[in-house]
Amino acid sequence: MKIMVVDDEGIVLDSCRRVLEADGFQVLLVTSADKALAAIQDQEPALLLVDIKMPERDGMYLMREVKEKWPDIPIIVMSGYHTAETVKEAVKMGATTFIAKPFTPDELLETLRQVIQKKESPGN
Amino acid sequence: MFYSTRSKLIASFLGVSFLVGAVSLLIGGQLLYKAVLSEATKRVRLDLNAAREIYLARINSVKVSLNITTLGFGFRSALRKYDDLELVTRLRRMAQHAELDFAGIVTGEDETLCRIGPNPVPNERHQTANPIANLAFEQGIPISGTVVLSNEFLSAESPELANQAKIQLLPSPKAAPRAEKEEPSGMALAAAIPVFEGDDLLGILYGGILLNRSQKIVDKVRDAVFQQEVYKGRSIGTATIFFNDLRISTNVSTLDGKRAIGTRVSKEVKDHVLEKGVTWTERAFVVNDWYITAYEPIEDIFGKRVGMLYVGILEAQYIDIVKKVLTVFVLITVAGMALAIGLGYILADKIMSPVHRLIKASQQVSEGNLSPEVGPLSKDEIGVLQNTFKDMIVSLQERDRRSRAESEDRLLQSEKQASIGRLAAGVAHEINNPLTGVLTFTHMLLRRKDIGDDIRSDLQTIAKATERVRRIVKGLLDFSRQTKLDREPTEINRLVRSTISLMENQALLKGVGIEFNPGKNLPMLTLDRSQFQSALLNLIINALDATETGGNVIVSTGITLSASDAGQKVVEIAIADTGCGIPPEDLDKLFDPFFSTKGIGQGTGLGLAVSFGIVQRHGGTIWVQSEVGSGSTFTIRLPLEGQRE
Ligand SMILES: Nc1ncnc2c1ncn2[C@@H]1O[C@H](COP(=O)(O)OP(=O)(O)OP(=O)(O)O)[C@@H](O)[C@H]1O
Ligand SMILES: [Mg+2]
């Protein structure tokens, strides 16, 4: 399964790759929203892990674009600083779920699993 | 309001002075009029006496001059000889001296020897009846007094005299009717002296003054008694001699300014004075004006009432006095009223000016000026009012100061929190990314089976410490999040009860009793339930943390009056514990972020800071009362109406 991680912070990207690859996922790392859009076209990832706050185009923009072009790809939103409103807005944009930074490997995998489960049994 | 008080005061002053003035005017005027009238009457009586004296003195003077003449030797010898030429010369001289109108000598009844006048020695001795000489002859003694003389007698004496005596009767509406048009007879003052030689009667000397049209006596009365007092061009006093009811000698004037000779007295006066013979003193209308008058009868030598003597004082001058006095009364009243207005004005000013100043001061207070000028203290009831007002101002100032201090505190606290919040947000955001790395790689390392126990233990320490950092950062984030309130109508008792139930197990475990006293009739409040619940939860957890086994935590709700906003009601939620209490020096720092007395890793010191922010954003306040050793009470107050964001 191919998972694309979008974040402007290298350490987050590294962490995610380390955890996900260890669990057998194929991981694509992208450092900006624009790069992500271009990469989705080629790579067709099954799931997106997106940071909200990024320089230039942010995660919200990316989500909007993705939801328009590839409405089937589930999106997990990450944030190091969130409020109830940002979470609400992200869900409205089409985020499947939300995970707060920092997280442990277990927390990340658990969230991922739930989303995949949901995707595989739509309608529940 | 101010002016109406003044006008009321003035009106009552005016009323009183007007009443007093009017009453004194009425009663005083009446009394005065009576007094003046009686004074005038008294005076006119005295004047009448004086007039009588003058009248009698004139009679006496006639008598005396005749008497002196009879005593003269030449006269006697001439009389003895019936030397009529000599006698006439002497008589004329006497008459001239004594101002007699007629004089003569009779030798027997109706027998005239000689007389002054145009026909001094009548050819015929027998002449018209001479009543006074006859009386003297009859009685053989001197006679003097008033006598009525027939026109024939007067004609005989002198046709001129007879003419003078004739008086046309003028129309007098009030007088008793009289048939004749003219009074031919005369009234005279006369005397008759018998002249004796031994026992023989030589003759009788007679003489007198005709009163008809004579002005001497009445003018003398006027001049002597009234001393030519003049009122508005008219002599105030008048005198009259009446023959019967007819004015024959007077200085009363008719309308055209002539002497009122020929007019007659009213029937009423005539009835009293002539018929009944009494002195009459009365206010009377004489010819053309009101007079205070006095009349008395004149008796002739036979004791018959033949005329009247009259004096009168013009009433107008007395009326004028009364009028003048009344005018003064009116002026005094008017002056009193003016004074009342002035006094009322000044008094109202004096009374009202402190009140006015108070009104101004309270206006200033209502405009927000809490140190208004009340002015100098009055010593009366208004002073009490002023003092009360001042006390009120002081307590207002005190309250103002307190609420200002409170809001300053709150402002300071929220500023502190806001800046800490901004800092925290930045820090959290920067820290969370590397922290993700630390957590990830530590846990990935821990997953490895090929590491020694010592390394595993080290890694676990790192993981634990990182976990703690994560918790702190999370707390910081919670604290800094100025999340918008998501308000909905909330039953406060229900919210409190559900929050307590979350903690019941934990309390049970610790052996601390937890109790709820819900207040009655609490209104619904619009709250962000989840935020408000987390604030309550923080307070309850703190209370449980502070309380040892066996202690109690009591949560109660109620409605009470606001301390800062007068008349505002607030809902109060109190969380009281019987725990360790808070030392006074900690009370200030209690709501600061990161202030905690709990052990490292136990408390972040953000609970109260976050709770404070939540309550504040609900427009409420939170404060604490505590005593070391006996417990603490945290109280939240929420406004009912116009809940602020
Ligand atoms: N009911 C109480 N009785 C005694 N002390 C209290 C009580 N409530 C709070 N405190 C004191 O105030 C300090 C600050 O409380 P606060 O809730 O802000 O932080 P904390 O409880 O220490 O940590 P946190 O709530 O973040 O876990 C506490 O450490 C404690 O010393
Ligand atoms: Mg606490």
PDB file of N, CA and C and ligand atoms in Angstrom, chain B residues 538-547 575-577 579-583 586 589-598 602-611 624 626 631-634, ligand 1:
ATOM      1  N   ASN B 538     -11.421  20.681  36.557  1.00  0.00           N
ATOM      2  CA  ASN B 538     -10.154  21.138  37.107  1.00  0.00           C
ATOM      3  C   ASN B 538     -10.278  21.480  38.587  1.00  0.00           C
ATOM      4  N   LEU B 539     -11.342  22.224  38.903  1.00  0.00           N
ATOM      5  CA  LEU B 539     -11.519  22.664  40.288  1.00  0.00           C
ATOM      6  C   LEU B 539     -11.802  21.490  41.213  1.00  0.00           C
ATOM      7  N   ILE B 540     -12.620  20.547  40.717  1.00  0.00           N
ATOM      8  CA  ILE B 540     -12.961  19.401  41.561  1.00  0.00           C
ATOM      9  C   ILE B 540     -11.732  18.517  41.760  1.00  0.00           C
ATOM     10  N   ILE B 541     -10.952  18.320  40.680  1.00  0.00           N
ATOM     11  CA  ILE B 541      -9.728  17.507  40.801  1.00  0.00           C
ATOM     12  C   ILE B 541      -8.772  18.147  41.802  1.00  0.00           C
ATOM     13  N   ASN B 542      -8.601  19.477  41.690  1.00  0.00           N
ATOM     14  CA  ASN B 542      -7.744  20.180  42.651  1.00  0.00           C
ATOM     15  C   ASN B 542      -8.226  19.967  44.075  1.00  0.00           C
ATOM     16  N   ALA B 543      -9.561  20.056  44.253  1.00  0.00           N
ATOM     17  CA  ALA B 543     -10.120  19.907  45.603  1.00  0.00           C
ATOM     18  C   ALA B 543      -9.855  18.505  46.127  1.00  0.00           C
ATOM     19  N   LEU B 544     -10.068  17.502  45.283  1.00  0.00           N
ATOM     20  CA  LEU B 544      -9.815  16.128  45.702  1.00  0.00           C
ATOM     21  C   LEU B 544      -8.340  15.939  46.023  1.00  0.00           C
ATOM     22  N   ASP B 545      -7.475  16.528  45.164  1.00  0.00           N
ATOM     23  CA  ASP B 545      -6.034  16.410  45.376  1.00  0.00           C
ATOM     24  C   ASP B 545      -5.623  16.988  46.723  1.00  0.00           C
ATOM     25  N   ALA B 546      -6.322  18.060  47.123  1.00  0.00           N
ATOM     26  CA  ALA B 546      -5.907  18.756  48.340  1.00  0.00           C
ATOM     27  C   ALA B 546      -6.458  18.099  49.596  1.00  0.00           C
ATOM     28  N   THR B 547      -7.416  17.199  49.428  1.00  0.00           N
ATOM     29  CA  THR B 547      -8.126  16.668  50.598  1.00  0.00           C
ATOM     30  C   THR B 547      -7.646  15.260  50.932  1.00  0.00           C
ATOM     31  N   ILE B 575     -17.060  25.452  44.974  1.00  0.00           N
ATOM     32  CA  ILE B 575     -16.445  24.141  45.208  1.00  0.00           C
ATOM     33  C   ILE B 575     -15.616  24.273  46.482  1.00  0.00           C
ATOM     34  N   ALA B 576     -16.131  23.681  47.544  1.00  0.00           N
ATOM     35  CA  ALA B 576     -15.469  23.828  48.845  1.00  0.00           C
ATOM     36  C   ALA B 576     -14.856  22.498  49.255  1.00  0.00           C
ATOM     37  N   ASP B 577     -13.677  22.554  49.852  1.00  0.00           N
ATOM     38  CA  ASP B 577     -13.073  21.300  50.350  1.00  0.00           C
ATOM     39  C   ASP B 577     -12.586  21.503  51.768  1.00  0.00           C
ATOM     40  N   GLY B 579      -9.692  20.463  52.687  1.00  0.00           N
ATOM     41  CA  GLY B 579      -8.306  20.046  52.500  1.00  0.00           C
ATOM     42  C   GLY B 579      -7.281  20.926  53.195  1.00  0.00           C
ATOM     43  N   CYS B 580      -6.055  20.902  52.599  1.00  0.00           N
ATOM     44  CA  CYS B 580      -4.926  21.518  53.275  1.00  0.00           C
ATOM     45  C   CYS B 580      -4.963  23.042  53.293  1.00  0.00           C
ATOM     46  N   GLY B 581      -5.716  23.631  52.363  1.00  0.00           N
ATOM     47  CA  GLY B 581      -5.746  25.096  52.299  1.00  0.00           C
ATOM     48  C   GLY B 581      -4.566  25.649  51.533  1.00  0.00           C
ATOM     49  N   ILE B 582      -4.607  26.947  51.292  1.00  0.00           N
ATOM     50  CA  ILE B 582      -3.560  27.583  50.489  1.00  0.00           C
ATOM     51  C   ILE B 582      -2.902  28.671  51.317  1.00  0.00           C
ATOM     52  N   PRO B 583      -1.593  28.673  51.424  1.00  0.00           N
ATOM     53  CA  PRO B 583      -0.923  29.744  52.172  1.00  0.00           C
ATOM     54  C   PRO B 583      -1.156  31.093  51.479  1.00  0.00           C
ATOM     55  N   ASP B 586       0.653  32.258  48.406  1.00  0.00           N
ATOM     56  CA  ASP B 586       0.438  31.578  47.131  1.00  0.00           C
ATOM     57  C   ASP B 586      -0.798  32.079  46.398  1.00  0.00           C
ATOM     58  N   LYS B 589      -0.463  33.882  43.089  1.00  0.00           N
ATOM     59  CA  LYS B 589       0.115  33.189  41.930  1.00  0.00           C
ATOM     60  C   LYS B 589      -0.751  32.045  41.436  1.00  0.00           C
ATOM     61  N   LEU B 590      -1.824  31.777  42.213  1.00  0.00           N
ATOM     62  CA  LEU B 590      -2.630  30.585  42.000  1.00  0.00           C
ATOM     63  C   LEU B 590      -3.083  30.400  40.550  1.00  0.00           C
ATOM     64  N   PHE B 591      -3.510  31.505  39.927  1.00  0.00           N
ATOM     65  CA  PHE B 591      -4.090  31.399  38.596  1.00  0.00           C
ATOM     66  C   PHE B 591      -3.046  31.581  37.495  1.00  0.00           C
ATOM     67  N   ASP B 592      -1.790  31.776  37.903  1.00  0.00           N
ATOM     68  CA  ASP B 592      -0.737  31.895  36.898  1.00  0.00           C
ATOM     69  C   ASP B 592      -0.481  30.530  36.257  1.00  0.00           C
ATOM     70  N   PRO B 593      -0.176  30.527  34.944  1.00  0.00           N
ATOM     71  CA  PRO B 593       0.173  29.250  34.314  1.00  0.00           C
ATOM     72  C   PRO B 593       1.459  28.690  34.940  1.00  0.00           C
ATOM     73  N   PHE B 594       1.490  27.450  35.050  1.00  0.00           N
ATOM     74  CA  PHE B 594       2.661  26.711  35.570  1.00  0.00           C
ATOM     75  C   PHE B 594       2.912  26.890  37.045  1.00  0.00           C
ATOM     76  N   PHE B 595       1.968  27.533  37.749  1.00  0.00           N
ATOM     77  CA  PHE B 595       2.146  27.543  39.201  1.00  0.00           C
ATOM     78  C   PHE B 595       1.517  26.276  39.759  1.00  0.00           C
ATOM     79  N   SER B 596       2.355  25.480  40.367  1.00  0.00           N
ATOM     80  CA  SER B 596       1.862  24.220  40.946  1.00  0.00           C
ATOM     81  C   SER B 596       2.717  23.865  42.153  1.00  0.00           C
ATOM     82  N   THR B 597       2.060  23.281  43.170  1.00  0.00           N
ATOM     83  CA  THR B 597       2.827  22.805  44.318  1.00  0.00           C
ATOM     84  C   THR B 597       2.885  21.293  44.295  1.00  0.00           C
ATOM     85  N   LYS B 598       2.263  20.750  43.249  1.00  0.00           N
ATOM     86  CA  LYS B 598       2.262  19.293  43.177  1.00  0.00           C
ATOM     87  C   LYS B 598       3.624  18.824  42.670  1.00  0.00           C
ATOM     88  N   GLN B 602       3.543  15.618  38.399  1.00  0.00           N
ATOM     89  CA  GLN B 602       2.174  15.456  38.908  1.00  0.00           C
ATOM     90  C   GLN B 602       1.238  16.513  38.332  1.00  0.00           C
ATOM     91  N   GLY B 603       1.638  17.787  38.502  1.00  0.00           N
ATOM     92  CA  GLY B 603       0.749  18.854  38.012  1.00  0.00           C
ATOM     93  C   GLY B 603       1.522  19.789  37.120  1.00  0.00           C
ATOM     94  N   THR B 604       0.864  20.308  36.099  1.00  0.00           N
ATOM     95  CA  THR B 604       1.533  21.257  35.216  1.00  0.00           C
ATOM     96  C   THR B 604       1.321  22.686  35.688  1.00  0.00           C
ATOM     97  N   GLY B 605       0.372  22.897  36.579  1.00  0.00           N
ATOM     98  CA  GLY B 605       0.070  24.257  37.052  1.00  0.00           C
ATOM     99  C   GLY B 605      -0.722  25.038  36.034  1.00  0.00           C
ATOM    100  N   LEU B 606      -1.380  24.306  35.120  1.00  0.00           N
ATOM    101  CA  LEU B 606      -2.181  25.015  34.107  1.00  0.00           C
ATOM    102  C   LEU B 606      -3.672  24.924  34.377  1.00  0.00           C
ATOM    103  N   GLY B 607      -4.061  24.030  35.260  1.00  0.00           N
ATOM    104  CA  GLY B 607      -5.503  23.784  35.516  1.00  0.00           C
ATOM    105  C   GLY B 607      -6.248  25.066  35.842  1.00  0.00           C
ATOM    106  N   LEU B 608      -5.783  25.780  36.845  1.00  0.00           N
ATOM    107  CA  LEU B 608      -6.500  26.982  37.273  1.00  0.00           C
ATOM    108  C   LEU B 608      -6.416  28.079  36.222  1.00  0.00           C
ATOM    109  N   ALA B 609      -5.244  28.170  35.554  1.00  0.00           N
ATOM    110  CA  ALA B 609      -5.093  29.194  34.518  1.00  0.00           C
ATOM    111  C   ALA B 609      -6.116  28.985  33.406  1.00  0.00           C
ATOM    112  N   VAL B 610      -6.235  27.709  32.983  1.00  0.00           N
ATOM    113  CA  VAL B 610      -7.205  27.393  31.933  1.00  0.00           C
ATOM    114  C   VAL B 610      -8.624  27.648  32.420  1.00  0.00           C
ATOM    115  N   SER B 611      -8.925  27.192  33.645  1.00  0.00           N
ATOM    116  CA  SER B 611     -10.265  27.382  34.205  1.00  0.00           C
ATOM    117  C   SER B 611     -10.610  28.863  34.278  1.00  0.00           C
ATOM    118  N   VAL B 624     -11.021  32.830  45.195  1.00  0.00           N
ATOM    119  CA  VAL B 624     -10.799  31.777  46.179  1.00  0.00           C
ATOM    120  C   VAL B 624     -10.728  32.359  47.582  1.00  0.00           C
ATOM    121  N   SER B 626      -9.488  30.863  51.339  1.00  0.00           N
ATOM    122  CA  SER B 626      -8.820  29.667  51.852  1.00  0.00           C
ATOM    123  C   SER B 626      -8.205  29.942  53.210  1.00  0.00           C
ATOM    124  N   GLY B 631      -9.221  24.320  54.795  1.00  0.00           N
ATOM    125  CA  GLY B 631      -9.820  24.089  53.482  1.00  0.00           C
ATOM    126  C   GLY B 631      -9.912  25.334  52.633  1.00  0.00           C
ATOM    127  N   SER B 632     -10.384  25.118  51.409  1.00  0.00           N
ATOM    128  CA  SER B 632     -10.490  26.220  50.458  1.00  0.00           C
ATOM    129  C   SER B 632     -11.856  26.183  49.797  1.00  0.00           C
ATOM    130  N   THR B 633     -12.288  27.337  49.332  1.00  0.00           N
ATOM    131  CA  THR B 633     -13.511  27.399  48.543  1.00  0.00           C
ATOM    132  C   THR B 633     -13.230  28.200  47.286  1.00  0.00           C
ATOM    133  N   PHE B 634     -13.456  27.580  46.139  1.00  0.00           N
ATOM    134  CA  PHE B 634     -13.365  28.289  44.867  1.00  0.00           C
ATOM    135  C   PHE B 634     -14.770  28.638  44.429  1.00  0.00           C
TER     136      PHE B 634
HETATM  137  N1  LIG C   1      -8.527  23.105  46.423  1.00  0.00           N
HETATM  138  C1  LIG C   1      -7.226  23.373  46.613  1.00  0.00           C
HETATM  139  N2  LIG C   1      -6.669  23.284  47.866  1.00  0.00           N
HETATM  140  C2  LIG C   1      -5.364  23.559  48.040  1.00  0.00           C
HETATM  141  N3  LIG C   1      -4.520  23.972  47.078  1.00  0.00           N
HETATM  142  C3  LIG C   1      -5.012  24.059  45.830  1.00  0.00           C
HETATM  143  C4  LIG C   1      -6.379  23.791  45.532  1.00  0.00           C
HETATM  144  N4  LIG C   1      -6.560  24.041  44.211  1.00  0.00           N
HETATM  145  C5  LIG C   1      -5.379  24.421  43.694  1.00  0.00           C
HETATM  146  N5  LIG C   1      -4.469  24.448  44.663  1.00  0.00           N
HETATM  147  C6  LIG C   1      -3.073  24.877  44.492  1.00  0.00           C
HETATM  148  O1  LIG C   1      -2.952  25.606  43.299  1.00  0.00           O
HETATM  149  C7  LIG C   1      -1.951  25.023  42.469  1.00  0.00           C
HETATM  150  C8  LIG C   1      -2.314  25.224  41.038  1.00  0.00           C
HETATM  151  O2  LIG C   1      -3.395  24.469  40.675  1.00  0.00           O
HETATM  152  P1  LIG C   1      -3.619  24.115  39.178  1.00  0.00           P
HETATM  153  O3  LIG C   1      -4.884  23.377  39.042  1.00  0.00           O
HETATM  154  O4  LIG C   1      -3.461  25.363  38.420  1.00  0.00           O
HETATM  155  O5  LIG C   1      -2.407  23.252  38.864  1.00  0.00           O
HETATM  156  P2  LIG C   1      -2.168  21.764  39.338  1.00  0.00           P
HETATM  157  O6  LIG C   1      -3.376  21.198  39.934  1.00  0.00           O
HETATM  158  O7  LIG C   1      -0.989  21.828  40.243  1.00  0.00           O
HETATM  159  O8  LIG C   1      -1.791  21.066  37.998  1.00  0.00           O
HETATM  160  P3  LIG C   1      -2.807  20.644  36.822  1.00  0.00           P
HETATM  161  O9  LIG C   1      -4.094  21.075  37.235  1.00  0.00           O
HETATM  162  O10 LIG C   1      -2.265  21.297  35.667  1.00  0.00           O
HETATM  163  O11 LIG C   1      -2.690  19.166  36.793  1.00  0.00           O
HETATM  164  C9  LIG C   1      -1.957  23.599  42.907  1.00  0.00           C
HETATM  165  O12 LIG C   1      -0.693  23.032  42.661  1.00  0.00           O
HETATM  166  C10 LIG C   1      -2.203  23.689  44.418  1.00  0.00           C
HETATM  167  O13 LIG C   1      -1.040  23.990  45.123  1.00  0.00           O
END
